[in-house]
Amino acid sequence: MAEITLYNYEMDEGSYRVRLLLSMLDLPYKTIAVDMFPGKEESKPAMLALNPLGTMPVLTDGDLVLHGTEAILAYLAKAYDPVRHWLPEEAANFGLTTMWLHFSATALAPAVAARLQSLFDTPGHEVFLSAAARKAFRIMDDHMTLRHFDGCEWFVGDGPTLADLTLFPSFALSRDYGVNHDDYPALRRWLRRFRAIKGFRTMPGIPDYH
């Protein structure tokens, strides 16, 4: 196996998603810290050579260079999960998993922006971002409430998938900008289950307890 390298910013949610999957797949890798202030990046030539957008995360695996969280997660699951646990092969569950990946990249974008604004005073309308984040969390909580009624514990299928992994950070970190998790009981139960997965690791803002 070629050496995997993750170009990584410790406080970046996308980077954390990739670190989570690498850890849960028990894959050896090295990280290169990228010194970029979120929202006010001054992209360095070395990063721009890897990703013309200058954004994180970026992953290299031998000669392969990937950027974009969803693309990296899908690649790692396809290449290094032989039982297809994280990216199901069955057509319906594959489609549902990729649907939640898209939801994470779009509907949860205000949640990511709200957290950055709270921590780093990045641009954005605080009230709008917080309301949009809560709307997305309500959709997620309603989904998991219905799943619970059907005896299911995960967003898709019978076990954790990339759907759970990509959705976890935005809700887990939402206390950084004042979201009360008591308002989302189904997601609170789901958080505890997700944290119990072998290989789980924290990041700043996610406490080291269940």
PDB file of C-alpha atoms in Angstrom:
ATOM      1  CA  MET A   1       0.000   0.000   0.000  1.00  0.00           C
ATOM      2  CA  ALA A   2       1.288   3.449  -0.929  1.00  0.00           C
ATOM      3  CA  GLU A   3       1.736   5.987   1.831  1.00  0.00           C
ATOM      4  CA  ILE A   4      -1.400   8.008   2.529  1.00  0.00           C
ATOM      5  CA  THR A   5      -0.878  11.672   3.384  1.00  0.00           C
ATOM      6  CA  LEU A   6      -3.568  14.022   4.633  1.00  0.00           C
ATOM      7  CA  TYR A   7      -3.065  17.766   4.304  1.00  0.00           C
ATOM      8  CA  ASN A   8      -4.938  18.792   7.357  1.00  0.00           C
ATOM      9  CA  TYR A   9      -6.161  21.696   9.488  1.00  0.00           C
ATOM     10  CA  GLU A  10      -7.007  20.536  13.001  1.00  0.00           C
ATOM     11  CA  MET A  11     -10.119  22.707  13.387  1.00  0.00           C
ATOM     12  CA  ASP A  12     -11.532  22.008   9.922  1.00  0.00           C
ATOM     13  CA  GLU A  13     -14.636  19.784   9.921  1.00  0.00           C
ATOM     14  CA  GLY A  14     -13.839  18.268   6.545  1.00  0.00           C
ATOM     15  CA  SER A  15     -10.364  17.292   7.697  1.00  0.00           C
ATOM     16  CA  TYR A  16     -11.880  15.761  10.823  1.00  0.00           C
ATOM     17  CA  ARG A  17     -14.257  13.632   8.756  1.00  0.00           C
ATOM     18  CA  VAL A  18     -11.302  12.195   6.855  1.00  0.00           C
ATOM     19  CA  ARG A  19      -9.303  11.613  10.052  1.00  0.00           C
ATOM     20  CA  LEU A  20     -12.311   9.793  11.512  1.00  0.00           C
ATOM     21  CA  LEU A  21     -12.605   7.407   8.575  1.00  0.00           C
ATOM     22  CA  LEU A  22      -8.874   6.770   8.426  1.00  0.00           C
ATOM     23  CA  SER A  23      -8.939   5.899  12.120  1.00  0.00           C
ATOM     24  CA  MET A  24     -12.038   3.704  11.853  1.00  0.00           C
ATOM     25  CA  LEU A  25     -10.491   1.863   8.906  1.00  0.00           C
ATOM     26  CA  ASP A  26      -7.296   1.502  10.967  1.00  0.00           C
ATOM     27  CA  LEU A  27      -5.219   2.873   8.083  1.00  0.00           C
ATOM     28  CA  PRO A  28      -1.688   4.184   8.635  1.00  0.00           C
ATOM     29  CA  TYR A  29      -1.209   7.696   7.328  1.00  0.00           C
ATOM     30  CA  LYS A  30       0.739  10.844   7.955  1.00  0.00           C
ATOM     31  CA  THR A  31      -0.579  14.366   8.273  1.00  0.00           C
ATOM     32  CA  ILE A  32       0.856  17.632   7.057  1.00  0.00           C
ATOM     33  CA  ALA A  33      -0.480  20.611   8.953  1.00  0.00           C
ATOM     34  CA  VAL A  34      -1.770  23.354   6.689  1.00  0.00           C
ATOM     35  CA  ASP A  35      -1.572  26.797   8.251  1.00  0.00           C
ATOM     36  CA  MET A  36      -4.753  28.383   6.904  1.00  0.00           C
ATOM     37  CA  PHE A  37      -7.179  30.511   8.840  1.00  0.00           C
ATOM     38  CA  PRO A  38     -10.644  29.292   7.874  1.00  0.00           C
ATOM     39  CA  GLY A  39     -12.545  31.762   5.750  1.00  0.00           C
ATOM     40  CA  LYS A  40      -9.523  33.998   5.238  1.00  0.00           C
ATOM     41  CA  GLU A  41      -7.134  31.587   3.547  1.00  0.00           C
ATOM     42  CA  GLU A  42      -3.956  32.751   1.909  1.00  0.00           C
ATOM     43  CA  SER A  43      -3.313  29.698  -0.199  1.00  0.00           C
ATOM     44  CA  LYS A  44       0.308  28.764  -0.461  1.00  0.00           C
ATOM     45  CA  PRO A  45       1.811  27.601  -3.767  1.00  0.00           C
ATOM     46  CA  ALA A  46       2.337  24.054  -2.488  1.00  0.00           C
ATOM     47  CA  MET A  47      -1.354  23.711  -1.601  1.00  0.00           C
ATOM     48  CA  LEU A  48      -2.490  25.285  -4.861  1.00  0.00           C
ATOM     49  CA  ALA A  49      -0.397  22.750  -6.747  1.00  0.00           C
ATOM     50  CA  LEU A  50      -2.381  19.975  -5.059  1.00  0.00           C
ATOM     51  CA  ASN A  51      -5.760  21.701  -5.160  1.00  0.00           C
ATOM     52  CA  PRO A  52      -6.303  24.755  -7.383  1.00  0.00           C
ATOM     53  CA  LEU A  53      -9.206  25.762  -5.131  1.00  0.00           C
ATOM     54  CA  GLY A  54      -6.805  26.079  -2.190  1.00  0.00           C
ATOM     55  CA  THR A  55      -9.256  24.369   0.155  1.00  0.00           C
ATOM     56  CA  MET A  56      -8.940  21.450   2.536  1.00  0.00           C
ATOM     57  CA  PRO A  57      -8.781  18.585   3.013  1.00  0.00           C
ATOM     58  CA  VAL A  58      -6.390  17.149   0.431  1.00  0.00           C
ATOM     59  CA  LEU A  59      -5.358  13.502   0.446  1.00  0.00           C
ATOM     60  CA  THR A  60      -2.622  11.793  -1.519  1.00  0.00           C
ATOM     61  CA  ASP A  61      -2.288   8.040  -1.904  1.00  0.00           C
ATOM     62  CA  GLY A  62       0.782   7.318  -3.950  1.00  0.00           C
ATOM     63  CA  ASP A  63       0.367   9.309  -7.170  1.00  0.00           C
ATOM     64  CA  LEU A  64      -3.341   9.894  -6.591  1.00  0.00           C
ATOM     65  CA  VAL A  65      -4.321  13.370  -5.386  1.00  0.00           C
ATOM     66  CA  LEU A  66      -7.866  14.010  -4.153  1.00  0.00           C
ATOM     67  CA  HIS A  67      -9.548  17.086  -2.737  1.00  0.00           C
ATOM     68  CA  GLY A  68     -13.095  17.551  -1.501  1.00  0.00           C
ATOM     69  CA  THR A  69     -14.294  15.749   1.604  1.00  0.00           C
ATOM     70  CA  GLU A  70     -16.977  13.658  -0.094  1.00  0.00           C
ATOM     71  CA  ALA A  71     -14.625  12.454  -2.842  1.00  0.00           C
ATOM     72  CA  ILE A  72     -11.956  11.488  -0.298  1.00  0.00           C
ATOM     73  CA  LEU A  73     -14.407   9.620   1.928  1.00  0.00           C
ATOM     74  CA  ALA A  74     -15.883   7.709  -1.008  1.00  0.00           C
ATOM     75  CA  TYR A  75     -12.412   6.772  -2.283  1.00  0.00           C
ATOM     76  CA  LEU A  76     -11.177   5.522   1.086  1.00  0.00           C
ATOM     77  CA  ALA A  77     -14.339   3.482   1.643  1.00  0.00           C
ATOM     78  CA  LYS A  78     -14.136   1.965  -1.826  1.00  0.00           C
ATOM     79  CA  ALA A  79     -10.401   1.272  -1.717  1.00  0.00           C
ATOM     80  CA  TYR A  80      -9.862   0.143   1.870  1.00  0.00           C
ATOM     81  CA  ASP A  81     -13.123  -1.276   3.267  1.00  0.00           C
ATOM     82  CA  PRO A  82     -13.337  -4.825   1.890  1.00  0.00           C
ATOM     83  CA  VAL A  83     -16.690  -5.578   3.530  1.00  0.00           C
ATOM     84  CA  ARG A  84     -18.282  -2.417   2.061  1.00  0.00           C
ATOM     85  CA  HIS A  85     -19.401  -1.380   5.518  1.00  0.00           C
ATOM     86  CA  TRP A  86     -19.010   2.368   5.020  1.00  0.00           C
ATOM     87  CA  LEU A  87     -20.177   2.629   1.396  1.00  0.00           C
ATOM     88  CA  PRO A  88     -22.796  -0.066   0.846  1.00  0.00           C
ATOM     89  CA  GLU A  89     -22.861  -1.897  -2.463  1.00  0.00           C
ATOM     90  CA  GLU A  90     -26.623  -2.609  -2.402  1.00  0.00           C
ATOM     91  CA  ALA A  91     -28.134  -0.048  -4.779  1.00  0.00           C
ATOM     92  CA  ALA A  92     -30.759   1.522  -2.493  1.00  0.00           C
ATOM     93  CA  ASN A  93     -28.433   1.919   0.492  1.00  0.00           C
ATOM     94  CA  PHE A  94     -25.665   3.206  -1.779  1.00  0.00           C
ATOM     95  CA  GLY A  95     -28.045   5.827  -3.124  1.00  0.00           C
ATOM     96  CA  LEU A  96     -29.266   6.804   0.345  1.00  0.00           C
ATOM     97  CA  THR A  97     -25.708   7.072   1.651  1.00  0.00           C
ATOM     98  CA  THR A  98     -24.633   9.342  -1.183  1.00  0.00           C
ATOM     99  CA  MET A  99     -27.823  11.375  -0.682  1.00  0.00           C
ATOM    100  CA  TRP A 100     -26.746  12.123   2.910  1.00  0.00           C
ATOM    101  CA  LEU A 101     -23.232  12.944   1.703  1.00  0.00           C
ATOM    102  CA  HIS A 102     -24.837  15.556  -0.543  1.00  0.00           C
ATOM    103  CA  PHE A 103     -26.985  16.780   2.374  1.00  0.00           C
ATOM    104  CA  SER A 104     -23.829  17.203   4.455  1.00  0.00           C
ATOM    105  CA  ALA A 105     -22.143  19.246   1.729  1.00  0.00           C
ATOM    106  CA  THR A 106     -25.176  21.483   1.104  1.00  0.00           C
ATOM    107  CA  ALA A 107     -27.784  21.631   3.882  1.00  0.00           C
ATOM    108  CA  LEU A 108     -25.113  21.520   6.606  1.00  0.00           C
ATOM    109  CA  ALA A 109     -22.946  24.212   5.006  1.00  0.00           C
ATOM    110  CA  PRO A 110     -24.610  26.889   7.201  1.00  0.00           C
ATOM    111  CA  ALA A 111     -23.746  24.822  10.292  1.00  0.00           C
ATOM    112  CA  VAL A 112     -20.089  24.782   9.269  1.00  0.00           C
ATOM    113  CA  ALA A 113     -20.194  28.529   8.566  1.00  0.00           C
ATOM    114  CA  ALA A 114     -21.968  29.292  11.871  1.00  0.00           C
ATOM    115  CA  ARG A 115     -19.265  27.485  13.831  1.00  0.00           C
ATOM    116  CA  LEU A 116     -16.445  29.276  11.995  1.00  0.00           C
ATOM    117  CA  GLN A 117     -18.128  32.611  12.576  1.00  0.00           C
ATOM    118  CA  SER A 118     -18.474  31.874  16.288  1.00  0.00           C
ATOM    119  CA  LEU A 119     -14.866  30.750  16.648  1.00  0.00           C
ATOM    120  CA  PHE A 120     -13.036  32.979  14.169  1.00  0.00           C
ATOM    121  CA  ASP A 121     -15.403  35.881  13.397  1.00  0.00           C
ATOM    122  CA  THR A 122     -15.620  34.919   9.736  1.00  0.00           C
ATOM    123  CA  PRO A 123     -18.190  36.670   7.490  1.00  0.00           C
ATOM    124  CA  GLY A 124     -21.845  35.672   7.531  1.00  0.00           C
ATOM    125  CA  HIS A 125     -25.249  36.546   8.959  1.00  0.00           C
ATOM    126  CA  GLU A 126     -25.307  34.969  12.420  1.00  0.00           C
ATOM    127  CA  VAL A 127     -29.096  34.659  12.732  1.00  0.00           C
ATOM    128  CA  PHE A 128     -29.538  33.235   9.224  1.00  0.00           C
ATOM    129  CA  LEU A 129     -26.732  30.697   9.589  1.00  0.00           C
ATOM    130  CA  SER A 130     -27.934  29.499  12.986  1.00  0.00           C
ATOM    131  CA  ALA A 131     -31.543  29.156  11.776  1.00  0.00           C
ATOM    132  CA  ALA A 132     -30.458  27.235   8.659  1.00  0.00           C
ATOM    133  CA  ALA A 133     -28.306  24.909  10.753  1.00  0.00           C
ATOM    134  CA  ARG A 134     -31.177  24.192  13.134  1.00  0.00           C
ATOM    135  CA  LYS A 135     -33.483  23.480  10.186  1.00  0.00           C
ATOM    136  CA  ALA A 136     -31.006  20.880   8.894  1.00  0.00           C
ATOM    137  CA  PHE A 137     -30.668  19.328  12.355  1.00  0.00           C
ATOM    138  CA  ARG A 138     -34.467  19.108  12.615  1.00  0.00           C
ATOM    139  CA  ILE A 139     -34.577  17.174   9.327  1.00  0.00           C
ATOM    140  CA  MET A 140     -31.917  14.821  10.678  1.00  0.00           C
ATOM    141  CA  ASP A 141     -33.663  14.394  14.036  1.00  0.00           C
ATOM    142  CA  ASP A 142     -37.014  13.680  12.387  1.00  0.00           C
ATOM    143  CA  HIS A 143     -35.340  11.073  10.163  1.00  0.00           C
ATOM    144  CA  MET A 144     -33.721   9.326  13.119  1.00  0.00           C
ATOM    145  CA  THR A 145     -36.958   9.442  15.114  1.00  0.00           C
ATOM    146  CA  LEU A 146     -38.732   7.545  12.325  1.00  0.00           C
ATOM    147  CA  ARG A 147     -35.792   5.161  12.039  1.00  0.00           C
ATOM    148  CA  HIS A 148     -36.012   4.483  15.782  1.00  0.00           C
ATOM    149  CA  PHE A 149     -39.717   3.622  15.439  1.00  0.00           C
ATOM    150  CA  ASP A 150     -38.688   1.068  12.793  1.00  0.00           C
ATOM    151  CA  GLY A 151     -36.059  -0.432  15.119  1.00  0.00           C
ATOM    152  CA  CYS A 152     -33.105   1.080  13.211  1.00  0.00           C
ATOM    153  CA  GLU A 153     -30.187   2.877  14.843  1.00  0.00           C
ATOM    154  CA  TRP A 154     -28.319   4.397  11.885  1.00  0.00           C
ATOM    155  CA  PHE A 155     -29.127   6.822   9.084  1.00  0.00           C
ATOM    156  CA  VAL A 156     -28.950   4.106   6.402  1.00  0.00           C
ATOM    157  CA  GLY A 157     -29.174   0.337   6.652  1.00  0.00           C
ATOM    158  CA  ASP A 158     -28.308  -1.804   9.659  1.00  0.00           C
ATOM    159  CA  GLY A 159     -24.932  -0.312  10.575  1.00  0.00           C
ATOM    160  CA  PRO A 160     -22.926   2.900  10.415  1.00  0.00           C
ATOM    161  CA  THR A 161     -22.101   4.189   6.937  1.00  0.00           C
ATOM    162  CA  LEU A 162     -20.533   7.291   5.443  1.00  0.00           C
ATOM    163  CA  ALA A 163     -23.952   8.893   5.985  1.00  0.00           C
ATOM    164  CA  ASP A 164     -23.431   8.777   9.756  1.00  0.00           C
ATOM    165  CA  LEU A 165     -19.773   9.719   9.561  1.00  0.00           C
ATOM    166  CA  THR A 166     -20.312  12.802   7.400  1.00  0.00           C
ATOM    167  CA  LEU A 167     -23.266  14.074   9.463  1.00  0.00           C
ATOM    168  CA  PHE A 168     -21.712  13.524  12.880  1.00  0.00           C
ATOM    169  CA  PRO A 169     -19.241  16.457  13.122  1.00  0.00           C
ATOM    170  CA  SER A 170     -21.619  19.312  12.288  1.00  0.00           C
ATOM    171  CA  PHE A 171     -24.111  18.313  14.977  1.00  0.00           C
ATOM    172  CA  ALA A 172     -21.490  17.267  17.536  1.00  0.00           C
ATOM    173  CA  LEU A 173     -19.729  20.651  17.172  1.00  0.00           C
ATOM    174  CA  SER A 174     -22.889  22.770  17.127  1.00  0.00           C
ATOM    175  CA  ARG A 175     -22.646  23.672  20.805  1.00  0.00           C
ATOM    176  CA  ASP A 176     -19.801  25.980  19.713  1.00  0.00           C
ATOM    177  CA  TYR A 177     -22.474  28.416  18.506  1.00  0.00           C
ATOM    178  CA  GLY A 178     -25.171  27.755  21.085  1.00  0.00           C
ATOM    179  CA  VAL A 179     -27.266  24.875  19.735  1.00  0.00           C
ATOM    180  CA  ASN A 180     -29.011  23.049  22.580  1.00  0.00           C
ATOM    181  CA  HIS A 181     -28.744  19.317  21.925  1.00  0.00           C
ATOM    182  CA  ASP A 182     -31.697  18.657  24.225  1.00  0.00           C
ATOM    183  CA  ASP A 183     -33.892  19.897  21.376  1.00  0.00           C
ATOM    184  CA  TYR A 184     -32.829  16.913  19.248  1.00  0.00           C
ATOM    185  CA  PRO A 185     -33.294  13.756  21.361  1.00  0.00           C
ATOM    186  CA  ALA A 186     -32.984  11.291  18.483  1.00  0.00           C
ATOM    187  CA  LEU A 187     -29.671  12.836  17.419  1.00  0.00           C
ATOM    188  CA  ARG A 188     -28.408  12.761  21.010  1.00  0.00           C
ATOM    189  CA  ARG A 189     -28.992   8.992  21.133  1.00  0.00           C
ATOM    190  CA  TRP A 190     -27.334   8.608  17.746  1.00  0.00           C
ATOM    191  CA  LEU A 191     -24.290  10.622  18.875  1.00  0.00           C
ATOM    192  CA  ARG A 192     -23.702   8.209  21.739  1.00  0.00           C
ATOM    193  CA  ARG A 193     -23.897   5.214  19.399  1.00  0.00           C
ATOM    194  CA  PHE A 194     -21.535   6.783  16.907  1.00  0.00           C
ATOM    195  CA  ARG A 195     -18.944   7.620  19.559  1.00  0.00           C
ATOM    196  CA  ALA A 196     -18.853   3.944  20.571  1.00  0.00           C
ATOM    197  CA  ILE A 197     -17.600   2.812  17.129  1.00  0.00           C
ATOM    198  CA  LYS A 198     -14.119   1.310  17.240  1.00  0.00           C
ATOM    199  CA  GLY A 199     -11.561   3.836  16.077  1.00  0.00           C
ATOM    200  CA  PHE A 200     -13.581   6.886  17.088  1.00  0.00           C
ATOM    201  CA  ARG A 201     -11.441   9.923  17.814  1.00  0.00           C
ATOM    202  CA  THR A 202     -12.267  13.418  18.980  1.00  0.00           C
ATOM    203  CA  MET A 203     -11.274  16.877  17.814  1.00  0.00           C
ATOM    204  CA  PRO A 204     -11.265  20.269  19.566  1.00  0.00           C
ATOM    205  CA  GLY A 205     -14.868  21.049  20.436  1.00  0.00           C
ATOM    206  CA  ILE A 206     -15.945  17.417  20.850  1.00  0.00           C
ATOM    207  CA  PRO A 207     -15.468  16.374  24.498  1.00  0.00           C
ATOM    208  CA  ASP A 208     -13.666  13.157  25.344  1.00  0.00           C
ATOM    209  CA  TYR A 209     -16.707  11.492  26.896  1.00  0.00           C
ATOM    210  CA  HIS A 210     -19.938   9.846  25.738  1.00  0.00           C
TER     211      HIS A 210
END
